[in-house]
Amino acid sequence: MAATNPSAGFEKEQIFGMAEKEMEYRVDMFNKHKESELNMGENSCIDRCVSKYWQVTNLVGQLLGSNQTPM
């Protein structure tokens, strides 16, 4: 019988909590933008940020998926 790590669930909660705070921070920054349109540099920055966000989201999903045990 394999031993389970009771702190693994807590670590996942911490990771998700940090990701949630990061998203709240980014949404707050976006909502504070006063101009009606983004300039080219801002669009480029957002594109890079969103790309990195999805890469990390996919990686976290893969890591969490590989750590789950079948019921």
mmCIF file of C-alpha atoms in Angstrom:
data_model
loop_
_atom_site.group_PDB
_atom_site.id
_atom_site.type_symbol
_atom_site.label_atom_id
_atom_site.label_comp_id
_atom_site.label_asym_id
_atom_site.label_seq_id
_atom_site.Cartn_x
_atom_site.Cartn_y
_atom_site.Cartn_z
ATOM 1 C CA MET A 1 0.000 0.000 0.000
ATOM 2 C CA ALA A 2 1.389 3.385 -0.980
ATOM 3 C CA ALA A 3 1.649 6.057 1.684
ATOM 4 C CA THR A 4 -0.134 9.318 0.956
ATOM 5 C CA ASN A 5 1.262 12.743 1.711
ATOM 6 C CA PRO A 6 -1.274 14.663 3.839
ATOM 7 C CA SER A 7 0.479 17.949 3.132
ATOM 8 C CA ALA A 8 0.047 17.528 -0.660
ATOM 9 C CA GLY A 9 -3.556 18.750 -0.483
ATOM 10 C CA PHE A 10 -2.472 21.757 1.557
ATOM 11 C CA GLU A 11 0.277 22.562 -0.966
ATOM 12 C CA LYS A 12 -2.237 22.435 -3.821
ATOM 13 C CA GLU A 13 -4.535 24.788 -1.917
ATOM 14 C CA GLN A 14 -1.635 27.200 -1.416
ATOM 15 C CA ILE A 15 -0.749 27.082 -5.112
ATOM 16 C CA PHE A 16 -4.335 27.709 -6.174
ATOM 17 C CA GLY A 17 -4.656 30.485 -3.587
ATOM 18 C CA MET A 18 -1.561 32.218 -4.926
ATOM 19 C CA ALA A 19 -2.797 31.855 -8.519
ATOM 20 C CA GLU A 20 -6.169 33.285 -7.520
ATOM 21 C CA LYS A 21 -4.524 36.301 -5.833
ATOM 22 C CA GLU A 22 -2.372 36.866 -8.923
ATOM 23 C CA MET A 23 -5.436 36.864 -11.179
ATOM 24 C CA GLU A 24 -7.260 39.275 -8.850
ATOM 25 C CA TYR A 25 -4.225 41.582 -8.956
ATOM 26 C CA ARG A 26 -4.103 41.499 -12.770
ATOM 27 C CA VAL A 27 -7.836 42.131 -13.123
ATOM 28 C CA ASP A 28 -7.563 45.053 -10.709
ATOM 29 C CA MET A 29 -4.671 46.528 -12.707
ATOM 30 C CA PHE A 30 -6.611 46.072 -15.939
ATOM 31 C CA ASN A 31 -9.692 47.776 -14.481
ATOM 32 C CA LYS A 32 -7.608 50.778 -13.375
ATOM 33 C CA HIS A 33 -6.518 51.467 -16.964
ATOM 34 C CA LYS A 34 -8.241 54.762 -17.836
ATOM 35 C CA GLU A 35 -7.709 54.897 -21.601
ATOM 36 C CA SER A 36 -10.347 53.499 -23.921
ATOM 37 C CA GLU A 37 -7.840 51.640 -26.128
ATOM 38 C CA LEU A 38 -4.522 49.928 -25.562
ATOM 39 C CA ASN A 39 -1.437 51.037 -27.445
ATOM 40 C CA MET A 40 0.758 48.634 -29.462
ATOM 41 C CA GLY A 41 3.182 48.045 -26.587
ATOM 42 C CA GLU A 42 0.360 47.262 -24.162
ATOM 43 C CA ASN A 43 -1.238 44.859 -26.645
ATOM 44 C CA SER A 44 2.079 43.087 -27.107
ATOM 45 C CA CYS A 45 2.590 42.856 -23.356
ATOM 46 C CA ILE A 46 -0.882 41.408 -22.841
ATOM 47 C CA ASP A 47 -0.353 38.866 -25.623
ATOM 48 C CA ARG A 48 2.883 37.667 -24.021
ATOM 49 C CA CYS A 49 1.309 37.576 -20.565
ATOM 50 C CA VAL A 50 -1.720 35.603 -21.705
ATOM 51 C CA SER A 51 0.512 33.158 -23.569
ATOM 52 C CA LYS A 52 2.603 32.575 -20.435
ATOM 53 C CA TYR A 53 -0.538 32.252 -18.325
ATOM 54 C CA TRP A 54 -1.917 29.476 -20.557
ATOM 55 C CA GLN A 55 1.448 27.684 -20.627
ATOM 56 C CA VAL A 56 1.551 27.670 -16.824
ATOM 57 C CA THR A 57 -2.125 26.692 -16.576
ATOM 58 C CA ASN A 58 -1.517 23.712 -18.850
ATOM 59 C CA LEU A 59 1.606 22.707 -16.905
ATOM 60 C CA VAL A 60 -0.175 22.924 -13.552
ATOM 61 C CA GLY A 61 -3.070 20.890 -14.961
ATOM 62 C CA GLN A 62 -0.675 18.222 -16.172
ATOM 63 C CA LEU A 63 1.158 18.117 -12.844
ATOM 64 C CA LEU A 64 -2.038 17.939 -10.811
ATOM 65 C CA GLY A 65 -3.461 15.329 -13.154
ATOM 66 C CA SER A 66 -0.386 13.115 -12.813
ATOM 67 C CA ASN A 67 -0.514 13.326 -8.985
ATOM 68 C CA GLN A 68 -4.098 12.120 -8.684
ATOM 69 C CA THR A 69 -4.668 8.518 -7.756
ATOM 70 C CA PRO A 70 -7.579 6.517 -9.199
ATOM 71 C CA MET A 71 -10.429 5.911 -6.802
#
